[in-house]
mmCIF file of N, CA, C and O in Angstrom:
data_model
loop_
_atom_site.group_PDB
_atom_site.id
_atom_site.type_symbol
_atom_site.label_atom_id
_atom_site.label_comp_id
_atom_site.label_asym_id
_atom_site.label_seq_id
_atom_site.Cartn_x
_atom_site.Cartn_y
_atom_site.Cartn_z
ATOM 1 N N MET A 941 7.288 -45.838 -74.179
ATOM 2 C CA MET A 941 6.623 -45.148 -75.238
ATOM 3 C C MET A 941 5.119 -44.830 -74.352
ATOM 4 O O MET A 941 4.661 -45.634 -73.730
ATOM 5 N N ILE A 942 4.666 -43.602 -74.415
ATOM 6 C CA ILE A 942 3.385 -43.383 -73.693
ATOM 7 C C ILE A 942 2.235 -42.702 -74.929
ATOM 8 O O ILE A 942 2.793 -41.889 -75.745
ATOM 9 N N LYS A 943 1.039 -43.446 -74.865
ATOM 10 C CA LYS A 943 0.364 -43.018 -75.752
ATOM 11 C C LYS A 943 -0.985 -42.216 -75.103
ATOM 12 O O LYS A 943 -1.223 -42.485 -73.772
ATOM 13 N N HIS A 944 -1.323 -41.055 -75.611
ATOM 14 C CA HIS A 944 -2.046 -40.252 -75.160
ATOM 15 C C HIS A 944 -3.177 -40.254 -76.136
ATOM 16 O O HIS A 944 -3.201 -39.650 -77.174
ATOM 17 N N ILE A 945 -4.434 -40.149 -75.645
ATOM 18 C CA ILE A 945 -5.534 -40.386 -76.502
ATOM 19 C C ILE A 945 -6.706 -39.473 -75.760
ATOM 20 O O ILE A 945 -6.978 -39.883 -74.530
ATOM 21 N N VAL A 946 -7.368 -38.644 -76.350
ATOM 22 C CA VAL A 946 -8.374 -37.602 -76.133
ATOM 23 C C VAL A 946 -9.343 -37.784 -76.946
ATOM 24 O O VAL A 946 -9.239 -37.796 -78.057
ATOM 25 N N MET A 947 -10.970 -37.668 -76.255
ATOM 26 C CA MET A 947 -11.870 -37.688 -77.019
ATOM 27 C C MET A 947 -12.741 -36.615 -76.786
ATOM 28 O O MET A 947 -12.938 -36.430 -75.337
ATOM 29 N N TRP A 948 -13.375 -35.691 -77.263
ATOM 30 C CA TRP A 948 -14.195 -34.860 -77.040
ATOM 31 C C TRP A 948 -15.642 -34.777 -77.797
ATOM 32 O O TRP A 948 -15.631 -35.216 -79.182
ATOM 33 N N LYS A 949 -16.658 -34.654 -76.775
ATOM 34 C CA LYS A 949 -18.057 -34.628 -77.499
ATOM 35 C C LYS A 949 -18.425 -33.066 -77.445
ATOM 36 O O LYS A 949 -18.095 -32.156 -76.358
ATOM 37 N N LEU A 950 -18.549 -32.123 -78.343
ATOM 38 C CA LEU A 950 -18.701 -30.583 -78.451
ATOM 39 C C LEU A 950 -20.334 -30.264 -78.330
ATOM 40 O O LEU A 950 -21.163 -31.382 -78.442
ATOM 41 N N LYS A 951 -20.439 -29.214 -77.786
ATOM 42 C CA LYS A 951 -21.773 -28.626 -77.688
ATOM 43 C C LYS A 951 -22.294 -28.435 -79.072
ATOM 44 O O LYS A 951 -21.436 -28.318 -79.883
ATOM 45 N N ASP A 952 -23.583 -28.573 -79.001
ATOM 46 C CA ASP A 952 -24.728 -28.368 -80.276
ATOM 47 C C ASP A 952 -23.932 -26.641 -80.678
ATOM 48 O O ASP A 952 -23.961 -26.698 -81.981
ATOM 49 N N GLN A 953 -24.011 -25.818 -79.686
ATOM 50 C CA GLN A 953 -23.615 -24.340 -80.512
ATOM 51 C C GLN A 953 -22.917 -23.881 -79.269
ATOM 52 O O GLN A 953 -22.967 -24.101 -78.383
ATOM 53 N N ALA A 954 -21.777 -23.054 -79.761
ATOM 54 C CA ALA A 954 -20.840 -22.692 -78.790
ATOM 55 C C ALA A 954 -19.959 -21.308 -79.573
ATOM 56 O O ALA A 954 -19.625 -21.628 -80.593
ATOM 57 N N GLU A 955 -19.445 -20.509 -78.551
ATOM 58 C CA GLU A 955 -18.577 -19.312 -79.418
ATOM 59 C C GLU A 955 -19.526 -18.982 -80.677
ATOM 60 O O GLU A 955 -18.294 -18.691 -81.708
ATOM 61 N N GLY A 956 -20.589 -19.141 -80.897
ATOM 62 C CA GLY A 956 -21.227 -18.291 -82.132
ATOM 63 C C GLY A 956 -20.844 -19.334 -83.467
ATOM 64 O O GLY A 956 -21.506 -18.704 -84.585
ATOM 65 N N ALA A 957 -20.897 -20.435 -83.021
ATOM 66 C CA ALA A 957 -20.716 -21.440 -84.128
ATOM 67 C C ALA A 957 -21.230 -22.719 -83.784
ATOM 68 O O ALA A 957 -21.595 -22.956 -82.566
ATOM 69 N N ASP A 958 -22.060 -23.676 -84.816
ATOM 70 C CA ASP A 958 -22.303 -25.120 -84.495
ATOM 71 C C ASP A 958 -21.426 -26.062 -84.020
ATOM 72 O O ASP A 958 -20.219 -25.733 -84.520
ATOM 73 N N ARG A 959 -21.705 -27.192 -83.882
ATOM 74 C CA ARG A 959 -20.961 -28.309 -83.537
ATOM 75 C C ARG A 959 -19.721 -28.612 -84.859
ATOM 76 O O ARG A 959 -18.608 -29.006 -84.346
ATOM 77 N N ALA A 960 -20.152 -28.687 -85.853
ATOM 78 C CA ALA A 960 -19.347 -28.943 -87.036
ATOM 79 C C ALA A 960 -18.282 -28.144 -87.249
ATOM 80 O O ALA A 960 -17.332 -28.318 -87.502
ATOM 81 N N THR A 961 -18.847 -26.778 -87.074
ATOM 82 C CA THR A 961 -17.694 -25.436 -87.396
ATOM 83 C C THR A 961 -16.661 -25.283 -86.431
ATOM 84 O O THR A 961 -15.776 -25.257 -86.831
ATOM 85 N N ASN A 962 -17.408 -25.536 -85.371
ATOM 86 C CA ASN A 962 -16.373 -25.790 -84.003
ATOM 87 C C ASN A 962 -15.400 -26.979 -84.082
ATOM 88 O O ASN A 962 -14.081 -27.023 -83.663
ATOM 89 N N ALA A 963 -15.844 -28.235 -84.611
ATOM 90 C CA ALA A 963 -14.884 -29.395 -84.835
ATOM 91 C C ALA A 963 -13.842 -29.040 -85.944
ATOM 92 O O ALA A 963 -12.718 -29.513 -85.362
ATOM 93 N N ARG A 964 -14.132 -28.746 -87.042
ATOM 94 C CA ARG A 964 -13.062 -27.946 -87.715
ATOM 95 C C ARG A 964 -12.150 -27.281 -87.188
ATOM 96 O O ARG A 964 -10.972 -27.146 -87.382
ATOM 97 N N GLU A 965 -12.596 -25.963 -86.544
ATOM 98 C CA GLU A 965 -11.685 -25.024 -86.037
ATOM 99 C C GLU A 965 -10.813 -25.599 -84.987
ATOM 100 O O GLU A 965 -9.683 -25.656 -84.664
ATOM 101 N N MET A 966 -11.384 -26.794 -84.017
ATOM 102 C CA MET A 966 -10.684 -27.496 -83.041
ATOM 103 C C MET A 966 -9.460 -28.393 -83.857
ATOM 104 O O MET A 966 -8.421 -28.264 -83.337
ATOM 105 N N LYS A 967 -9.772 -28.841 -84.780
ATOM 106 C CA LYS A 967 -8.938 -29.568 -85.551
ATOM 107 C C LYS A 967 -7.712 -28.993 -85.892
ATOM 108 O O LYS A 967 -6.528 -29.133 -85.861
ATOM 109 N N ARG A 968 -8.225 -28.003 -86.797
ATOM 110 C CA ARG A 968 -7.232 -26.696 -87.211
ATOM 111 C C ARG A 968 -6.132 -26.424 -86.014
ATOM 112 O O ARG A 968 -4.950 -26.353 -86.206
ATOM 113 N N ARG A 969 -6.881 -25.858 -85.050
ATOM 114 C CA ARG A 969 -5.993 -25.302 -83.829
ATOM 115 C C ARG A 969 -5.236 -26.733 -83.314
ATOM 116 O O ARG A 969 -4.164 -26.181 -82.876
ATOM 117 N N LEU A 970 -5.701 -27.967 -83.088
ATOM 118 C CA LEU A 970 -4.852 -28.749 -82.552
ATOM 119 C C LEU A 970 -3.834 -29.570 -83.540
ATOM 120 O O LEU A 970 -2.918 -29.820 -83.185
ATOM 121 N N ASP A 971 -4.205 -29.341 -84.742
ATOM 122 C CA ASP A 971 -3.239 -30.013 -85.940
ATOM 123 C C ASP A 971 -1.867 -28.981 -85.761
ATOM 124 O O ASP A 971 -0.678 -29.225 -86.015
ATOM 125 N N ALA A 972 -1.944 -27.773 -85.290
ATOM 126 C CA ALA A 972 -0.978 -26.813 -85.046
ATOM 127 C C ALA A 972 0.246 -27.273 -84.040
ATOM 128 O O ALA A 972 1.082 -26.560 -83.831
ATOM 129 N N CYS A 973 -0.472 -28.140 -83.125
ATOM 130 C CA CYS A 973 0.683 -28.329 -82.039
ATOM 131 C C CYS A 973 1.457 -29.526 -82.286
ATOM 132 O O CYS A 973 2.030 -29.983 -81.677
ATOM 133 N N ALA A 974 1.270 -30.241 -83.727
ATOM 134 C CA ALA A 974 2.077 -31.306 -84.186
ATOM 135 C C ALA A 974 3.503 -31.294 -84.085
ATOM 136 O O ALA A 974 3.926 -29.980 -84.571
ATOM 137 N N ASN A 975 4.327 -31.984 -83.725
ATOM 138 C CA ASN A 975 5.969 -31.808 -83.273
ATOM 139 C C ASN A 975 6.357 -30.554 -83.124
ATOM 140 O O ASN A 975 7.339 -30.000 -83.385
ATOM 141 N N ILE A 976 5.574 -30.138 -81.616
ATOM 142 C CA ILE A 976 6.093 -28.887 -80.939
ATOM 143 C C ILE A 976 6.907 -29.116 -80.179
ATOM 144 O O ILE A 976 7.453 -28.195 -79.812
ATOM 145 N N VAL A 977 7.007 -30.281 -79.338
ATOM 146 C CA VAL A 977 8.365 -30.886 -78.530
ATOM 147 C C VAL A 977 8.901 -32.132 -78.950
ATOM 148 O O VAL A 977 8.815 -33.070 -79.705
ATOM 149 N N PRO A 978 10.347 -31.998 -78.796
ATOM 150 C CA PRO A 978 10.912 -33.200 -78.791
ATOM 151 C C PRO A 978 10.490 -34.606 -78.300
ATOM 152 O O PRO A 978 9.678 -34.009 -76.992
ATOM 153 N N GLY A 979 10.573 -35.506 -78.561
ATOM 154 C CA GLY A 979 10.080 -36.721 -78.417
ATOM 155 C C GLY A 979 8.663 -37.095 -78.568
ATOM 156 O O GLY A 979 7.739 -38.124 -77.968
ATOM 157 N N MET A 980 8.048 -36.083 -79.491
ATOM 158 C CA MET A 980 6.415 -36.403 -80.093
ATOM 159 C C MET A 980 6.807 -37.109 -81.215
ATOM 160 O O MET A 980 7.271 -37.121 -82.040
ATOM 161 N N ARG A 981 6.127 -38.567 -81.044
ATOM 162 C CA ARG A 981 6.139 -39.583 -82.090
ATOM 163 C C ARG A 981 5.221 -39.296 -83.375
ATOM 164 O O ARG A 981 5.359 -39.489 -84.597
ATOM 165 N N LYS A 982 4.149 -39.070 -82.702
ATOM 166 C CA LYS A 982 2.904 -39.253 -83.386
ATOM 167 C C LYS A 982 1.925 -38.363 -83.103
ATOM 168 O O LYS A 982 1.618 -38.551 -81.938
ATOM 169 N N PHE A 983 1.121 -37.795 -84.050
ATOM 170 C CA PHE A 983 0.341 -36.776 -83.619
ATOM 171 C C PHE A 983 -0.939 -36.611 -84.532
ATOM 172 O O PHE A 983 -0.770 -36.262 -85.697
ATOM 173 N N GLU A 984 -2.065 -37.265 -84.223
ATOM 174 C CA GLU A 984 -3.184 -37.162 -85.279
ATOM 175 C C GLU A 984 -4.686 -37.017 -84.998
ATOM 176 O O GLU A 984 -4.918 -37.337 -83.387
ATOM 177 N N VAL A 985 -5.355 -36.155 -85.213
ATOM 178 C CA VAL A 985 -6.463 -35.558 -84.638
ATOM 179 C C VAL A 985 -7.408 -35.784 -86.207
ATOM 180 O O VAL A 985 -7.123 -35.523 -87.196
ATOM 181 N N ALA A 986 -8.543 -36.432 -85.497
ATOM 182 C CA ALA A 986 -9.585 -36.814 -86.678
ATOM 183 C C ALA A 986 -11.039 -36.179 -85.725
ATOM 184 O O ALA A 986 -11.339 -36.461 -84.812
ATOM 185 N N LEU A 987 -11.937 -36.187 -87.004
ATOM 186 C CA LEU A 987 -12.973 -35.319 -86.972
ATOM 187 C C LEU A 987 -14.115 -36.886 -87.012
ATOM 188 O O LEU A 987 -14.042 -37.692 -88.025
ATOM 189 N N ALA A 988 -15.166 -36.927 -86.272
ATOM 190 C CA ALA A 988 -16.232 -37.806 -86.612
ATOM 191 C C ALA A 988 -16.571 -37.941 -87.950
ATOM 192 O O ALA A 988 -16.753 -36.765 -88.561
ATOM 193 N N GLN A 989 -17.053 -39.380 -88.649
ATOM 194 C CA GLN A 989 -17.094 -39.242 -90.145
ATOM 195 C C GLN A 989 -18.700 -39.647 -90.422
ATOM 196 O O GLN A 989 -18.618 -40.752 -89.598
ATOM 197 N N PRO A 990 -19.585 -39.224 -91.214
ATOM 198 C CA PRO A 990 -20.335 -39.620 -91.368
ATOM 199 C C PRO A 990 -20.239 -41.199 -92.050
ATOM 200 O O PRO A 990 -19.533 -41.408 -92.653
ATOM 201 N N GLY A 991 -21.429 -42.079 -91.480
ATOM 202 C CA GLY A 991 -21.262 -43.379 -91.894
ATOM 203 C C GLY A 991 -20.476 -44.295 -91.293
ATOM 204 O O GLY A 991 -20.777 -45.391 -91.261
ATOM 205 N N LEU A 992 -19.502 -43.581 -90.399
ATOM 206 C CA LEU A 992 -18.733 -44.435 -89.644
ATOM 207 C C LEU A 992 -19.434 -44.267 -87.851
ATOM 208 O O LEU A 992 -19.759 -42.923 -87.424
ATOM 209 N N GLU A 993 -19.146 -45.444 -87.225
ATOM 210 C CA GLU A 993 -19.611 -44.973 -85.763
ATOM 211 C C GLU A 993 -18.735 -44.211 -84.883
ATOM 212 O O GLU A 993 -17.481 -44.545 -85.122
ATOM 213 N N ALA A 994 -19.314 -43.388 -84.249
ATOM 214 C CA ALA A 994 -18.826 -42.156 -83.339
ATOM 215 C C ALA A 994 -19.586 -41.668 -82.205
ATOM 216 O O ALA A 994 -20.746 -41.456 -82.848
ATOM 217 N N THR A 995 -19.121 -41.999 -81.144
ATOM 218 C CA THR A 995 -19.948 -41.082 -79.997
ATOM 219 C C THR A 995 -19.551 -39.900 -79.417
ATOM 220 O O THR A 995 -19.938 -39.172 -78.789
ATOM 221 N N TYR A 996 -18.248 -39.572 -80.068
ATOM 222 C CA TYR A 996 -17.583 -38.263 -79.525
ATOM 223 C C TYR A 996 -17.398 -37.896 -80.932
ATOM 224 O O TYR A 996 -17.400 -38.305 -82.173
ATOM 225 N N ASP A 997 -17.045 -36.705 -81.075
ATOM 226 C CA ASP A 997 -16.642 -35.771 -82.331
ATOM 227 C C ASP A 997 -15.289 -35.293 -82.822
ATOM 228 O O ASP A 997 -15.156 -35.139 -83.862
ATOM 229 N N VAL A 998 -14.385 -35.312 -81.716
ATOM 230 C CA VAL A 998 -13.274 -35.237 -82.220
ATOM 231 C C VAL A 998 -12.443 -36.074 -81.230
ATOM 232 O O VAL A 998 -12.514 -36.252 -79.897
ATOM 233 N N VAL A 999 -11.249 -36.632 -81.753
ATOM 234 C CA VAL A 999 -10.440 -37.448 -81.376
ATOM 235 C C VAL A 999 -8.856 -36.914 -81.594
ATOM 236 O O VAL A 999 -8.583 -36.780 -82.707
ATOM 237 N N LEU A 1000 -8.126 -37.234 -80.589
ATOM 238 C CA LEU A 1000 -6.420 -36.963 -80.471
ATOM 239 C C LEU A 1000 -5.856 -38.331 -80.223
ATOM 240 O O LEU A 1000 -5.840 -38.499 -79.241
ATOM 241 N N TYR A 1001 -4.991 -38.585 -81.046
ATOM 242 C CA TYR A 1001 -4.293 -39.740 -80.990
ATOM 243 C C TYR A 1001 -2.755 -39.707 -80.817
ATOM 244 O O TYR A 1001 -2.357 -38.914 -81.889
ATOM 245 N N SER A 1002 -2.166 -39.396 -79.831
ATOM 246 C CA SER A 1002 -0.346 -39.043 -80.140
ATOM 247 C C SER A 1002 0.266 -40.257 -79.237
ATOM 248 O O SER A 1002 -0.266 -41.011 -78.306
ATOM 249 N N GLU A 1003 1.303 -40.272 -79.664
ATOM 250 C CA GLU A 1003 2.775 -41.143 -79.158
ATOM 251 C C GLU A 1003 3.837 -40.119 -78.632
ATOM 252 O O GLU A 1003 4.088 -39.085 -79.388
ATOM 253 N N PHE A 1004 4.544 -40.604 -77.510
ATOM 254 C CA PHE A 1004 5.672 -39.622 -76.920
ATOM 255 C C PHE A 1004 6.734 -40.611 -76.655
ATOM 256 O O PHE A 1004 6.013 -42.016 -76.066
ATOM 257 N N ASP A 1005 7.794 -40.021 -76.869
ATOM 258 C CA ASP A 1005 8.852 -40.926 -76.123
ATOM 259 C C ASP A 1005 8.796 -41.367 -74.551
ATOM 260 O O ASP A 1005 9.126 -42.342 -73.898
ATOM 261 N N SER A 1006 8.048 -40.578 -73.773
ATOM 262 C CA SER A 1006 8.261 -40.544 -72.411
ATOM 263 C C SER A 1006 7.312 -39.560 -71.862
ATOM 264 O O SER A 1006 6.654 -38.764 -72.334
ATOM 265 N N LYS A 1007 6.970 -39.950 -70.178
ATOM 266 C CA LYS A 1007 5.897 -38.950 -69.826
ATOM 267 C C LYS A 1007 6.778 -37.648 -69.706
ATOM 268 O O LYS A 1007 5.596 -36.687 -69.860
ATOM 269 N N GLU A 1008 7.894 -37.128 -69.677
ATOM 270 C CA GLU A 1008 8.597 -36.152 -69.727
ATOM 271 C C GLU A 1008 7.948 -35.064 -71.069
ATOM 272 O O GLU A 1008 7.591 -34.047 -71.129
ATOM 273 N N ALA A 1009 8.204 -35.690 -72.261
ATOM 274 C CA ALA A 1009 7.795 -35.380 -73.413
ATOM 275 C C ALA A 1009 6.398 -34.832 -73.312
ATOM 276 O O ALA A 1009 5.930 -33.832 -73.979
ATOM 277 N N LEU A 1010 5.429 -35.909 -73.036
ATOM 278 C CA LEU A 1010 3.989 -35.694 -72.879
ATOM 279 C C LEU A 1010 3.751 -34.487 -71.699
ATOM 280 O O LEU A 1010 2.898 -33.442 -72.194
ATOM 281 N N ALA A 1011 4.573 -34.366 -70.629
ATOM 282 C CA ALA A 1011 4.651 -33.037 -69.855
ATOM 283 C C ALA A 1011 5.116 -31.558 -70.383
ATOM 284 O O ALA A 1011 4.228 -30.960 -70.672
ATOM 285 N N ALA A 1012 5.979 -31.992 -71.622
ATOM 286 C CA ALA A 1012 6.306 -30.757 -72.297
ATOM 287 C C ALA A 1012 5.249 -30.295 -73.262
ATOM 288 O O ALA A 1012 4.993 -29.139 -73.336
ATOM 289 N N TYR A 1013 4.780 -31.179 -74.000
ATOM 290 C CA TYR A 1013 3.571 -30.998 -74.978
ATOM 291 C C TYR A 1013 2.540 -30.240 -74.053
ATOM 292 O O TYR A 1013 2.162 -29.137 -74.450
ATOM 293 N N ALA A 1014 2.192 -30.914 -72.660
ATOM 294 C CA ALA A 1014 0.829 -30.304 -71.984
ATOM 295 C C ALA A 1014 1.059 -28.896 -71.491
ATOM 296 O O ALA A 1014 0.440 -28.101 -71.724
ATOM 297 N N ALA A 1015 2.331 -28.676 -71.531
ATOM 298 C CA ALA A 1015 2.636 -27.178 -70.928
ATOM 299 C C ALA A 1015 3.250 -26.023 -72.291
ATOM 300 O O ALA A 1015 3.371 -25.216 -71.746
ATOM 301 N N HIS A 1016 3.536 -26.668 -73.354
ATOM 302 C CA HIS A 1016 3.992 -25.929 -74.250
ATOM 303 C C HIS A 1016 3.194 -24.769 -74.946
ATOM 304 O O HIS A 1016 1.770 -24.770 -74.476
ATOM 305 N N PRO A 1017 3.430 -23.485 -74.725
ATOM 306 C CA PRO A 1017 2.644 -22.480 -75.053
ATOM 307 C C PRO A 1017 1.569 -22.657 -76.192
ATOM 308 O O PRO A 1017 0.728 -22.018 -76.232
ATOM 309 N N THR A 1018 1.954 -23.510 -77.396
ATOM 310 C CA THR A 1018 0.905 -23.345 -78.338
ATOM 311 C C THR A 1018 0.030 -24.538 -78.014
ATOM 312 O O THR A 1018 -1.054 -24.461 -78.646
ATOM 313 N N HIS A 1019 -0.111 -25.532 -77.225
ATOM 314 C CA HIS A 1019 -1.025 -26.387 -76.554
ATOM 315 C C HIS A 1019 -1.980 -25.623 -75.906
ATOM 316 O O HIS A 1019 -2.893 -25.406 -75.922
ATOM 317 N N GLN A 1020 -1.156 -24.968 -74.950
ATOM 318 C CA GLN A 1020 -1.954 -23.853 -73.661
ATOM 319 C C GLN A 1020 -2.881 -23.045 -74.757
ATOM 320 O O GLN A 1020 -3.878 -22.613 -73.856
ATOM 321 N N ALA A 1021 -2.480 -22.553 -75.615
ATOM 322 C CA ALA A 1021 -3.231 -21.545 -76.295
ATOM 323 C C ALA A 1021 -4.682 -22.016 -76.871
ATOM 324 O O ALA A 1021 -5.602 -21.519 -77.192
ATOM 325 N N VAL A 1022 -4.603 -23.392 -77.049
ATOM 326 C CA VAL A 1022 -5.588 -24.025 -77.608
ATOM 327 C C VAL A 1022 -6.819 -24.478 -76.462
ATOM 328 O O VAL A 1022 -7.958 -24.715 -76.815
ATOM 329 N N VAL A 1023 -6.017 -24.490 -75.223
ATOM 330 C CA VAL A 1023 -6.872 -25.000 -73.874
ATOM 331 C C VAL A 1023 -8.215 -24.377 -73.870
ATOM 332 O O VAL A 1023 -9.371 -24.789 -73.906
ATOM 333 N N PRO A 1024 -8.067 -22.810 -73.853
ATOM 334 C CA PRO A 1024 -9.668 -22.147 -73.658
ATOM 335 C C PRO A 1024 -10.628 -22.410 -74.887
ATOM 336 O O PRO A 1024 -11.621 -22.343 -73.933
ATOM 337 N N PHE A 1025 -10.143 -22.633 -75.816
ATOM 338 C CA PHE A 1025 -11.086 -22.776 -76.902
ATOM 339 C C PHE A 1025 -11.804 -24.045 -76.682
ATOM 340 O O PHE A 1025 -12.933 -24.126 -76.533
ATOM 341 N N ILE A 1026 -11.111 -25.177 -76.467
ATOM 342 C CA ILE A 1026 -11.548 -26.473 -76.241
ATOM 343 C C ILE A 1026 -12.346 -26.143 -75.241
ATOM 344 O O ILE A 1026 -13.758 -27.040 -74.981
ATOM 345 N N GLY A 1027 -11.995 -25.810 -73.844
ATOM 346 C CA GLY A 1027 -13.158 -25.538 -73.229
ATOM 347 C C GLY A 1027 -14.228 -24.973 -73.158
ATOM 348 O O GLY A 1027 -15.421 -25.391 -72.668
ATOM 349 N N ALA A 1028 -14.586 -24.102 -73.908
ATOM 350 C CA ALA A 1028 -15.559 -23.212 -74.454
ATOM 351 C C ALA A 1028 -16.262 -23.998 -75.347
ATOM 352 O O ALA A 1028 -17.894 -24.047 -75.145
ATOM 353 N N VAL A 1029 -15.940 -24.848 -76.247
ATOM 354 C CA VAL A 1029 -16.776 -25.711 -76.965
ATOM 355 C C VAL A 1029 -17.320 -27.356 -76.802
ATOM 356 O O VAL A 1029 -18.235 -27.756 -77.006
ATOM 357 N N ARG A 1030 -16.311 -27.749 -75.815
ATOM 358 C CA ARG A 1030 -16.737 -28.929 -75.394
ATOM 359 C C ARG A 1030 -17.896 -29.480 -74.190
ATOM 360 O O ARG A 1030 -17.939 -28.384 -73.620
ATOM 361 N N GLU A 1031 -18.248 -30.193 -74.438
ATOM 362 C CA GLU A 1031 -19.685 -30.786 -73.438
ATOM 363 C C GLU A 1031 -18.895 -31.915 -72.708
ATOM 364 O O GLU A 1031 -19.257 -31.955 -71.382
ATOM 365 N N ALA A 1032 -18.054 -32.742 -73.058
ATOM 366 C CA ALA A 1032 -17.341 -34.062 -72.437
ATOM 367 C C ALA A 1032 -16.218 -34.127 -73.284
ATOM 368 O O ALA A 1032 -16.026 -33.799 -74.207
ATOM 369 N N ARG A 1033 -15.431 -34.645 -72.126
ATOM 370 C CA ARG A 1033 -13.962 -35.079 -72.420
ATOM 371 C C ARG A 1033 -13.574 -36.687 -71.746
ATOM 372 O O ARG A 1033 -13.687 -36.565 -70.680
ATOM 373 N N GLN A 1034 -12.735 -37.236 -72.670
ATOM 374 C CA GLN A 1034 -12.225 -38.539 -72.034
ATOM 375 C C GLN A 1034 -10.914 -38.482 -72.328
ATOM 376 O O GLN A 1034 -10.547 -38.223 -73.599
ATOM 377 N N CYS A 1035 -9.974 -39.154 -71.406
ATOM 378 C CA CYS A 1035 -8.663 -39.188 -71.913
ATOM 379 C C CYS A 1035 -8.110 -40.272 -71.189
ATOM 380 O O CYS A 1035 -8.476 -40.818 -70.078
ATOM 381 N N MET A 1036 -7.143 -41.030 -71.781
ATOM 382 C CA MET A 1036 -6.242 -42.199 -71.287
ATOM 383 C C MET A 1036 -4.792 -41.933 -71.885
ATOM 384 O O MET A 1036 -4.745 -41.719 -72.888
ATOM 385 N N ASP A 1037 -4.045 -41.989 -70.811
ATOM 386 C CA ASP A 1037 -2.372 -42.244 -71.130
ATOM 387 C C ASP A 1037 -2.331 -43.909 -70.646
ATOM 388 O O ASP A 1037 -2.728 -43.967 -69.709
ATOM 389 N N TYR A 1038 -1.277 -44.332 -71.595
ATOM 390 C CA TYR A 1038 -0.875 -45.419 -71.136
ATOM 391 C C TYR A 1038 0.531 -45.899 -71.402
ATOM 392 O O TYR A 1038 0.670 -45.083 -72.692
ATOM 393 N N GLU A 1039 1.492 -46.461 -70.927
ATOM 394 C CA GLU A 1039 2.658 -47.082 -71.449
ATOM 395 C C GLU A 1039 2.412 -48.384 -72.547
ATOM 396 O O GLU A 1039 1.838 -49.177 -72.080
ATOM 397 N N ALA A 1040 3.294 -48.128 -73.468
ATOM 398 C CA ALA A 1040 3.213 -49.403 -74.376
ATOM 399 C C ALA A 1040 4.593 -49.716 -74.609
ATOM 400 O O ALA A 1040 5.692 -49.040 -74.756
#
């Protein structure tokens, strides 16, 4: 199994909206990527929550049966459609993939 975790820090303003609005829109778009390929076991998008520690604004936690399933997700048109928006609103990105 491959675990794929990505965290994004968003710009204060981008695409005509503030950070909170873009975070909600990013979550909405990423949520549409759940279950788009065979071999995707888990797909969870969360936003930083007031009162809980967070150094990033949006996190994606996902699990895949194999590297091939993760690659299929990365190349899928639904995922690719989200990439430009994320690129426009993000300030920083951290990612880690690992086998478990």
